[in-house]
XYZ file of C-alpha atoms in Angstrom:
693
model
C 34.281 90.000 232.095
C 31.847 89.286 234.920
C 32.222 90.859 238.359
C 30.365 90.370 241.646
C 28.653 93.490 242.994
C 27.280 93.801 246.514
C 23.889 95.519 246.562
C 21.290 96.008 249.267
C 17.955 94.713 247.994
C 15.525 97.643 248.547
C 12.534 95.320 249.048
C 13.876 92.438 251.136
C 16.610 94.435 252.859
C 19.131 91.664 252.236
C 22.629 92.369 250.943
C 23.053 90.400 247.741
C 26.111 89.559 245.664
C 25.054 89.809 242.054
C 27.138 88.738 239.070
C 27.153 91.585 236.569
C 28.976 92.567 233.417
C 31.811 94.949 234.261
C 30.019 97.627 232.205
C 26.763 97.296 234.169
C 26.874 100.867 235.479
C 27.583 102.133 231.972
C 24.595 100.248 230.627
C 22.342 101.683 233.305
C 23.590 105.223 232.712
C 22.814 104.865 229.018
C 19.432 103.312 229.675
C 18.376 106.090 232.035
C 19.978 108.909 230.063
C 18.203 111.685 228.190
C 19.816 110.975 224.819
C 16.493 110.092 223.189
C 14.866 113.152 224.722
C 17.620 115.402 223.346
C 17.483 113.837 219.897
C 13.703 114.284 219.820
C 14.032 117.946 220.873
C 13.363 119.448 217.457
C 13.510 123.031 218.726
C 16.967 122.451 220.241
C 18.273 120.697 217.137
C 16.995 123.321 214.713
C 18.382 126.205 216.773
C 21.792 124.532 217.038
C 21.833 123.885 213.277
C 20.950 127.505 212.533
C 23.628 128.755 214.931
C 26.273 126.399 213.505
C 25.548 127.434 209.899
C 25.786 131.108 210.871
C 29.114 130.535 212.699
C 30.626 128.602 209.782
C 29.539 131.375 207.431
C 31.194 134.063 209.592
C 34.471 132.124 209.604
C 34.339 131.531 205.842
C 33.676 135.220 205.224
C 36.985 135.941 207.003
C 38.709 133.644 204.522
C 39.573 131.016 207.142
C 39.145 127.244 207.223
C 36.374 126.288 209.637
C 37.899 123.996 212.298
C 35.289 122.887 214.822
C 35.722 121.730 218.405
C 32.607 119.911 219.689
C 32.796 119.298 223.451
C 30.367 116.692 224.769
C 29.506 115.392 221.322
C 27.242 112.519 222.445
C 26.003 110.904 219.232
C 28.126 113.243 217.088
C 24.990 114.995 215.809
C 26.290 118.564 216.170
C 29.608 117.653 214.533
C 27.774 116.175 211.548
C 25.640 119.313 211.384
C 28.807 121.420 211.277
C 30.251 119.495 208.324
C 26.947 119.667 206.475
C 27.016 123.429 207.085
C 30.420 123.672 205.367
C 32.981 123.158 208.148
C 36.318 121.675 207.044
C 37.132 119.450 210.011
C 35.765 118.634 213.441
C 37.288 117.385 216.678
C 34.488 115.787 218.728
C 35.206 115.147 222.407
C 33.220 112.595 224.417
C 34.454 111.470 227.845
C 31.950 108.603 228.256
C 33.587 105.653 226.458
C 30.482 103.648 225.480
C 29.005 106.827 224.032
C 32.255 107.700 222.236
C 32.300 104.210 220.688
C 28.744 104.639 219.416
C 29.535 108.141 218.123
C 32.384 106.695 216.032
C 30.009 104.174 214.473
C 27.300 106.783 213.837
C 29.802 109.168 212.235
C 31.124 106.359 210.053
C 27.633 105.206 209.065
C 26.787 108.738 207.927
C 29.976 109.029 205.873
C 31.871 111.568 208.004
C 34.641 109.418 209.496
C 37.342 111.192 207.428
C 36.287 114.622 208.671
C 35.346 113.971 212.305
C 37.797 112.727 214.904
C 36.174 111.321 218.054
C 38.365 111.923 221.113
C 37.491 109.822 224.145
C 38.799 112.137 226.870
C 37.657 114.858 229.171
C 38.153 118.141 227.324
C 40.558 119.401 229.992
C 42.897 116.479 229.149
C 42.949 117.113 225.395
C 46.265 118.247 223.924
C 47.051 120.281 220.786
C 50.065 119.842 218.489
C 51.648 117.501 215.980
C 51.652 114.684 218.533
C 48.483 115.815 220.309
C 44.808 114.880 220.094
C 44.164 117.954 217.942
C 46.556 118.963 215.179
C 45.609 122.604 215.553
C 43.369 124.849 217.612
C 39.752 125.319 216.547
C 38.051 128.546 215.532
C 34.485 127.339 216.113
C 33.543 126.047 219.563
C 30.331 124.025 219.752
C 29.191 122.715 223.106
C 26.241 121.057 224.771
C 27.533 121.009 228.330
C 24.397 122.338 229.974
C 22.004 120.904 232.498
C 18.827 122.321 234.020
C 20.974 124.592 236.213
C 23.103 125.581 233.179
C 26.461 125.095 234.922
C 25.861 121.868 236.876
C 27.736 119.611 234.434
C 30.944 121.600 234.752
C 30.361 123.958 231.827
C 32.385 126.829 233.330
C 35.702 124.983 233.967
C 35.370 123.221 230.596
C 34.885 126.516 228.792
C 37.682 128.147 230.777
C 40.133 125.444 229.724
C 38.958 125.384 226.112
C 39.256 129.153 225.756
C 42.792 129.058 227.116
C 44.158 125.971 225.349
C 41.935 124.591 222.591
C 40.687 127.524 220.479
C 42.384 130.215 218.437
C 42.702 133.822 219.539
C 39.548 134.640 217.630
C 36.787 132.078 217.805
C 33.069 131.691 217.206
C 30.940 130.021 219.862
C 27.699 128.087 219.451
C 25.842 128.853 221.594
C 27.123 132.423 221.747
C 25.807 133.354 225.199
C 23.489 132.226 227.985
C 21.254 134.304 230.238
C 19.997 133.154 233.639
C 16.593 134.442 234.795
C 14.898 134.423 238.188
C 11.527 135.252 239.693
C 10.896 135.692 243.413
C 7.682 134.028 244.600
C 5.736 133.146 247.704
C 4.459 129.583 247.622
C 3.098 127.575 250.520
C 3.220 124.431 248.410
C 6.828 124.786 247.255
C 8.003 126.035 250.664
C 6.610 122.790 252.107
C 9.183 120.942 249.972
C 12.015 122.458 251.981
C 10.866 123.022 255.565
C 8.988 120.849 258.032
C 5.950 122.893 259.026
C 4.336 122.693 262.488
C 1.204 120.562 262.685
C -1.403 119.855 265.321
C -2.478 116.504 266.725
C -5.735 116.190 268.613
C -5.465 114.096 271.745
C -7.324 110.785 272.208
C -10.038 112.486 274.233
C -10.342 115.286 271.707
C -10.162 117.868 274.481
C -6.797 119.342 273.543
C -4.378 119.682 270.669
C -0.637 119.270 270.759
C 1.404 121.287 268.289
C 4.343 119.374 266.826
C 7.176 121.674 265.781
C 10.542 121.169 264.048
C 13.652 121.638 266.176
C 15.351 125.041 265.984
C 18.313 123.792 263.935
C 15.911 122.566 261.256
C 14.011 125.878 261.164
C 17.202 127.882 260.581
C 18.809 125.386 258.188
C 19.469 126.805 254.685
C 18.504 123.440 253.212
C 20.091 121.116 250.698
C 22.856 122.528 248.493
C 21.331 121.074 245.319
C 18.815 122.572 242.954
C 15.297 121.142 242.682
C 14.801 120.604 238.952
C 11.195 120.427 237.905
C 8.702 120.644 235.056
C 7.620 124.065 236.263
C 4.835 124.335 233.699
C 3.011 121.596 235.639
C 2.896 123.683 238.836
C -0.486 125.402 238.915
C -0.185 129.191 238.875
C -2.569 129.331 241.839
C 0.144 127.538 243.857
C 2.426 130.584 243.950
C 2.303 134.377 244.060
C 4.938 136.268 242.014
C 6.616 138.936 244.130
C 8.860 140.194 241.321
C 8.885 140.480 237.591
C 11.142 138.061 235.727
C 14.680 139.313 236.415
C 17.696 138.859 234.145
C 20.329 137.881 236.727
C 23.523 137.411 234.688
C 24.948 136.398 231.334
C 27.785 134.132 230.297
C 29.405 135.128 226.983
C 30.965 132.011 225.458
C 32.741 134.007 222.738
C 34.975 135.504 225.443
C 37.175 133.908 228.087
C 34.975 132.412 230.812
C 35.983 132.220 234.475
C 34.966 129.370 236.753
C 35.804 131.384 239.893
C 33.004 132.001 242.417
C 30.996 135.131 241.669
C 27.867 137.008 242.732
C 25.438 139.036 240.648
C 22.995 141.556 242.138
C 19.744 142.848 240.665
C 17.611 145.427 242.465
C 13.858 145.169 242.059
C 10.674 146.544 243.565
C 8.199 143.845 244.616
C 4.999 143.860 242.576
C 3.068 142.859 245.687
C 3.785 142.395 249.388
C 4.435 138.922 250.735
C 7.015 136.441 251.986
C 9.938 135.826 249.650
C 10.430 132.069 249.958
C 11.288 130.557 246.608
C 13.266 131.538 243.527
C 12.069 130.139 240.205
C 14.859 130.121 237.649
C 15.572 129.137 234.063
C 17.874 130.167 231.253
C 18.013 130.730 227.546
C 20.821 130.566 225.021
C 21.489 132.763 222.007
C 23.005 130.740 219.202
C 24.299 133.852 217.386
C 25.837 137.206 218.421
C 22.721 139.161 217.394
C 20.427 137.022 219.548
C 18.098 136.228 216.664
C 18.391 132.449 217.190
C 17.189 131.779 220.727
C 16.472 128.562 222.611
C 14.608 129.182 225.862
C 13.686 127.095 228.895
C 11.021 129.508 230.158
C 7.808 127.958 231.588
C 4.547 128.188 229.700
C 3.149 131.206 231.534
C 6.122 133.281 230.354
C 6.211 131.874 226.817
C 4.127 133.522 224.108
C 2.006 131.888 222.925
C 1.899 129.456 225.887
C 0.837 126.444 223.826
C 3.999 126.675 221.715
C 6.443 126.091 224.569
C 8.735 123.157 223.605
C 8.667 120.131 225.906
C 11.976 118.756 227.098
C 13.115 116.672 230.018
C 16.879 117.022 229.639
C 16.518 120.757 230.402
C 13.797 121.790 232.821
C 13.437 124.668 235.278
C 14.905 125.256 238.718
C 13.408 125.828 242.142
C 15.733 127.341 244.746
C 14.781 127.926 248.363
C 15.894 130.987 250.281
C 17.543 130.168 253.626
C 14.683 131.927 255.454
C 11.404 133.586 254.582
C 11.988 137.270 253.853
C 8.980 139.637 254.186
C 8.970 142.191 251.360
C 6.738 145.203 250.756
C 5.266 146.267 247.448
C 7.312 149.042 245.862
C 10.109 148.936 248.479
C 13.445 148.213 246.767
C 15.049 144.816 247.432
C 18.183 143.189 246.023
C 18.212 139.635 244.719
C 21.660 138.076 244.617
C 22.638 135.086 242.489
C 25.793 133.328 243.642
C 27.666 130.576 241.878
C 30.836 128.559 242.083
C 32.090 126.328 239.280
C 29.169 123.869 239.502
C 26.332 125.305 241.567
C 23.924 128.263 241.846
C 22.118 129.649 244.895
C 20.255 132.838 245.786
C 19.844 135.286 248.637
C 17.767 138.384 249.361
C 19.380 141.596 250.564
C 17.237 144.395 251.958
C 18.135 147.978 252.805
C 18.458 148.835 256.477
C 16.390 151.618 257.996
C 19.505 153.813 258.082
C 19.889 153.436 254.315
C 22.845 151.041 254.440
C 22.798 147.565 252.937
C 22.172 144.511 255.042
C 25.327 142.430 255.254
C 25.215 139.467 252.904
C 26.695 136.238 254.220
C 25.638 133.992 251.329
C 28.912 133.877 249.408
C 29.439 130.256 250.464
C 27.297 127.469 249.082
C 24.488 126.601 251.548
C 24.969 123.307 253.363
C 22.389 121.358 255.357
C 23.163 121.609 259.072
C 20.077 119.904 260.505
C 20.526 116.522 258.723
C 16.849 116.470 257.671
C 17.727 117.414 254.092
C 20.184 114.525 254.039
C 17.432 112.053 254.959
C 14.327 113.544 253.325
C 14.159 114.616 249.697
C 11.819 117.355 248.421
C 8.792 115.075 247.830
C 9.255 113.570 251.294
C 9.106 117.011 252.928
C 5.902 117.630 250.978
C 4.480 114.298 252.129
C 5.228 114.989 255.793
C 3.617 118.424 255.444
C 0.469 117.033 253.804
C -2.067 117.621 256.578
C -4.822 115.679 254.808
C -2.577 112.631 254.522
C -1.500 112.909 258.162
C -5.171 113.098 259.157
C -5.771 109.736 257.460
C -3.049 108.137 259.571
C -4.362 109.883 262.677
C -7.887 108.542 262.089
C -6.561 105.046 261.433
C -4.380 105.022 264.549
C -7.259 106.332 266.622
C -9.291 103.288 265.527
C -6.702 100.717 266.587
C -4.860 102.204 269.577
C -5.758 101.382 273.174
C -4.503 102.747 276.482
C -2.152 99.783 276.919
C -0.913 99.656 273.289
C 2.772 99.018 272.699
C 3.674 100.392 269.268
C 6.626 99.599 267.055
C 7.152 101.781 263.985
C 9.305 100.751 261.022
C 9.664 103.558 258.457
C 12.541 105.916 257.748
C 12.202 109.253 259.528
C 8.491 108.889 260.171
C 6.284 111.055 262.379
C 3.849 108.201 263.049
C 5.465 107.553 266.474
C 4.487 111.111 267.448
C 0.897 110.486 266.372
C 0.816 107.180 268.240
C 2.022 108.776 271.468
C -0.325 111.758 271.238
C -3.244 109.406 270.633
C -2.598 107.564 273.876
C -0.272 104.602 273.226
C 1.368 103.377 276.429
C 4.799 102.836 274.840
C 6.205 103.717 271.424
C 9.346 102.307 269.816
C 10.670 103.318 266.412
C 13.352 101.573 264.390
C 15.816 103.660 262.364
C 18.292 101.861 260.119
C 20.899 104.639 259.922
C 22.785 106.826 262.354
C 21.606 109.931 260.482
C 17.916 109.082 260.817
C 18.453 107.981 264.434
C 20.082 111.290 265.335
C 17.516 113.327 263.425
C 14.488 111.711 265.023
C 15.965 111.976 268.509
C 16.380 115.731 267.970
C 12.823 115.934 266.653
C 11.377 114.119 269.656
C 13.459 116.143 272.107
C 12.241 119.437 270.605
C 8.699 118.296 271.355
C 9.538 116.918 274.837
C 8.925 113.355 273.699
C 12.410 111.932 274.268
C 11.176 109.899 277.261
C 7.977 108.819 275.515
C 9.435 107.485 272.258
C 12.453 105.185 272.188
C 14.586 105.260 269.021
C 16.319 101.966 268.172
C 19.137 102.013 265.623
C 18.983 98.463 264.341
C 17.740 96.423 261.453
C 14.369 94.833 262.330
C 15.708 91.272 262.137
C 18.318 92.123 264.794
C 15.835 93.358 267.397
C 15.823 91.546 270.713
C 13.612 91.608 273.780
C 15.906 94.018 275.616
C 15.473 96.580 272.824
C 11.719 96.423 273.410
C 12.083 96.416 277.191
C 10.745 92.853 277.275
C 7.365 93.985 275.995
C 5.284 92.435 273.262
C 4.281 94.716 270.411
C 0.524 95.033 270.060
C 0.482 97.575 267.188
C 3.052 97.383 264.370
C 2.934 100.528 262.210
C 4.595 102.107 259.177
C 3.702 104.490 256.370
C 5.556 102.645 254.700
C 8.436 104.855 253.481
C 12.087 103.917 253.042
C 14.789 106.130 251.558
C 16.273 103.258 249.525
C 13.014 102.672 247.643
C 12.839 103.663 243.984
C 9.906 101.699 242.601
C 6.548 101.583 244.437
C 6.872 97.936 245.508
C 10.274 98.510 247.098
C 8.392 99.813 250.148
C 7.184 96.240 250.657
C 10.286 96.116 252.835
C 7.720 96.907 255.537
C 6.299 93.395 254.998
C 9.722 91.802 255.395
C 10.334 93.868 258.537
C 6.968 92.771 259.938
C 7.927 89.142 259.206
C 11.320 89.603 260.889
C 9.747 90.798 264.174
C 7.047 88.091 264.248
C 8.358 86.710 267.554
C 8.062 90.141 269.193
C 4.402 90.593 268.270
C 1.618 89.792 270.695
C -1.201 87.443 269.790
C -3.673 89.234 267.534
C -1.308 92.178 267.084
C -2.638 94.924 264.834
C -0.668 95.656 261.668
C -1.120 99.129 260.170
C -1.347 99.298 257.233
C -3.035 95.915 257.233
C -2.416 95.349 253.534
C -1.276 96.905 250.271
C -2.520 96.505 246.734
C -0.744 96.960 243.424
C -2.786 98.865 240.873
C -2.199 99.579 237.214
C -3.649 101.362 234.224
C -2.889 101.729 230.503
C -2.068 105.329 229.601
C -1.245 107.683 226.776
C 1.459 110.205 227.694
C 1.398 113.716 226.381
C 5.198 113.921 226.189
C 7.001 111.430 228.432
C 6.908 108.749 225.715
C 9.665 110.692 223.905
C 12.362 109.565 226.358
C 11.992 105.938 225.193
C 10.894 106.522 221.608
C 13.282 105.367 218.836
C 15.193 108.196 217.169
C 16.131 106.476 213.917
C 16.637 109.502 211.695
C 17.380 112.811 213.432
C 17.496 116.007 211.377
C 18.543 113.998 208.324
C 21.221 111.924 210.102
C 20.980 108.210 210.851
C 21.381 107.751 214.610
C 19.623 104.373 214.814
C 22.708 102.871 216.481
C 21.781 104.957 219.512
C 18.398 103.219 219.607
C 20.110 99.820 219.607
C 22.468 100.896 222.376
C 19.624 102.122 224.606
C 17.534 99.033 223.862
C 20.400 96.706 224.781
C 21.026 98.655 227.966
C 17.368 98.565 228.945
C 17.321 94.803 228.429
C 20.578 94.357 230.316
C 18.708 93.704 233.519
C 15.077 92.671 233.373
C 14.217 94.108 236.794
C 14.801 97.574 235.375
C 11.955 97.388 232.876
C 9.679 99.507 235.045
C 10.995 103.005 235.661
C 10.151 105.442 238.479
C 8.695 108.786 237.357
C 6.825 111.559 239.255
C 3.757 111.558 237.025
C 2.261 114.764 238.414
C 4.954 116.427 236.276
C 4.141 114.363 233.174
C 0.503 114.584 232.005
C -1.158 111.441 230.733
C -4.607 110.121 229.880
C -6.060 106.857 231.121
C -7.042 104.544 228.278
C -8.281 101.817 230.612
C -9.949 101.846 233.983
C -7.609 101.447 236.981
C -7.290 97.806 237.979
C -6.153 96.078 241.158
C -3.583 93.527 240.051
C -2.283 92.065 243.309
C -2.777 92.326 247.060
C -0.226 91.856 249.850
C -1.638 90.942 253.267
C 0.659 92.350 255.945
C -1.324 90.559 258.656
C 0.380 87.405 257.416
C 4.126 86.873 257.083
C 5.798 87.011 253.671
C 4.844 83.775 251.887
C 7.313 81.232 250.596
C 5.592 80.890 247.234
C 5.335 83.489 244.484
C 2.180 85.533 244.015
C 0.938 85.709 240.445
C -1.833 87.555 238.673
C -3.082 87.414 235.099
C -5.876 89.200 233.304
C -6.564 92.042 230.937
C -7.456 95.727 230.938
C -10.187 96.801 228.549
C -9.410 99.930 226.553
C -12.223 102.419 227.115
C -10.818 105.456 225.295
C -9.201 106.080 221.938
C -5.523 106.947 222.032
C -1.981 105.645 221.728
C -1.035 103.093 224.384
C 2.443 104.162 225.431
C 2.652 102.002 228.528
C 1.241 100.932 231.857
C 1.495 102.867 235.101
C 1.716 100.914 238.366
C 1.366 102.178 241.916
C 0.653 101.015 245.459
C -2.304 101.743 247.690
C -2.014 101.123 251.433
C -5.085 99.972 253.337
C -4.557 101.316 256.848
C -7.832 99.863 258.088
C -10.916 98.383 256.431
C -12.169 101.841 255.459
C -9.072 104.088 255.266
C -6.758 103.842 252.241
C -3.779 105.977 251.261
C -2.817 106.040 247.583
C 0.720 106.716 246.414
C -0.397 106.850 242.804
C -3.633 107.774 241.070
C -5.746 110.209 243.074
C -8.506 110.584 240.509
C -9.345 110.672 236.819
C -10.118 114.341 236.435
C -12.480 114.412 233.442
C -14.183 112.438 230.703
C -11.060 112.727 228.529
C -9.186 110.585 231.036
C -6.740 113.203 232.335
C -5.173 111.915 235.549
C -4.262 113.480 238.874
C -1.339 111.778 240.637
C 0.098 111.865 244.118
C 2.885 114.471 244.126
C 4.763 112.801 246.999
C 5.847 109.494 245.468
C 7.102 108.316 242.101
C 4.969 105.892 240.159
C 6.282 102.995 238.058
C 6.053 103.286 234.283
C 6.373 100.235 232.052
C 6.921 101.483 228.512
C 5.598 99.014 225.979
C 8.357 97.699 223.724
C 6.216 98.587 220.723
C 3.603 101.305 220.961
C 0.075 99.932 220.804
C -2.121 102.075 218.593
C -4.991 101.560 216.150
C -3.904 100.223 212.753
C -7.118 101.409 211.108
C -10.476 102.494 212.433
C -11.624 98.917 211.894
C -8.580 97.164 213.392
C -7.508 98.282 216.840
C -6.710 96.613 220.150
C -9.595 96.256 222.566
C -7.649 95.036 225.587
C -4.142 94.844 227.005
C -3.360 91.511 228.642
C -1.002 91.358 231.605
C 0.914 88.788 233.594
C 2.471 89.863 236.904
C 4.510 87.816 239.359
C 5.889 88.788 242.778
C 8.921 86.758 243.809
C 9.162 86.838 247.636
C 12.750 85.600 247.611
C 14.008 88.554 245.569
C 11.241 91.049 246.326
C 11.000 91.789 242.616
C 7.896 92.079 240.477
C 8.114 90.787 236.928
C 5.523 91.775 234.348
C 4.510 91.257 230.744
C 1.927 93.095 228.637
C 0.525 92.388 225.186
C -2.321 93.730 223.094
C -5.473 91.779 222.291
C -7.304 92.573 219.037
């Protein structure tokens, strides 16, 4: 059945009614899921198999039938492992219907349909009894309910229910237990992902500097309540200073009844060096057996021994938590780190001893909530972008080139500080458009804190709805933007700036300056170190045929052609350039959006040996003739082609449908041809790539 879905187009800004299959959201969830990543995680699969075999053996040694309950079965892989290990029967629970349907087919294809029952329910709705979903309770509980934060997918309430209703009085659990670790660090870089730091703007004359500061509510805000999951191994060790050893914060024993009630766990430590406690790095490991001899760990490479053997995975990463405030600590002076959790979320606090020997009162038993609204508008990379002084200096230099004493500026970007720069550099009048009430309120508080509320007027309107009264009957002589919009996912979605510029054409003066004056789309063929795994066919996994999963993902990816390019923060995912970067298309903001499509065809010559996994695309913004800001490739770091990417924006990755690699030393592709088309009516960019031998 087809349904009409209303969606705001992130590029054009228009609200569109699109006819979609009723399962569109399901298809997209499958397409963007980590199923392939999990199935390719050999370390995870082997450890689960070892743990399952050991659990089945323990049950058999007691003279019992091995009845397995597999919660969150996915493809049914762990259930099939259990039967291969000697289990008698398995109840496999999968709440996501499309996945449950595929699991049934995979189980049947592998010859286990008589021994595995797929139950399409949430585990807390499963019943036991002659008329229930399960004929009897299980004595082996297998689960894969974990996310990067361990408990973020509802593991605790699911375990609590299963222990009470779905398993026998004595049960084996795989995994057997989990341990959560933490390390207290000082990190200017990571702290800049959570707080807006003061910055200085030199006046037009250069005689004085104005310091721009966040408002007090923002400074004291505990931040967003969600974890920042990250490929921590890609953060350079020079970017943080450890203030503690790695601390074992708490354990969850899955072979005993688990509680989902809020709890706190305290560990006392002595700082290894003095500094400001700002950030908590955290990860976990799981023991698959009671003795802890089968361990699967998420620790980053600098903890792992040897470092080069650390398994890569994207479905489980590491966590960055931000303390509500910086806490100065002294080397050797005892401090308490507290880990708090409810049924879905973790957070941390520092507790120091008072001078009288008593403990400082801890008020962190409730989950931290953003009070300043900034964390509702800006995500972690956006905070980092706003705190990037080098980037801000590029905008300052560009504005200094174009601004005059009588300049009337209009800024269109979400939550931008460019209006502050424009005012400090001498613009006569500055207007800024904010699409939402949240961004409007936030920026007004920001301007007021810096005594700019009379100098910068905030307009809460869509650009096409602006009228002369909003602009105080003035013509705009300088139209500016970063561009940055919170609804943008792919790099070209920020071309909304072009549509906004077109919408305000009647409010611009003759020869108005547009900054940036243009943007260019760039691309490059790359070989990924690991990211290719998330889209690589699984086929056979640990001896089981799961190729139906490949078909399901492929169909979902093809469900909507505009989704072929995916956004990824490539600074976390190393890759090598196999071609030189190439400018594929340019968008001239000095002109209005054209009626006709813009097309580009050509090829990229392969200059290095390697496997062509896909093409990376990004935007570069030309502020003036000689000042350009890149949101993608910063540089190719060495002769091997290793790339350095902007950490503030996601780049677009187009995974080739079939990997392009040399067939023999004599037969290999020499170029990758491309065809790219920008449709101004939809704001979408279509693309095709093929190899040339």
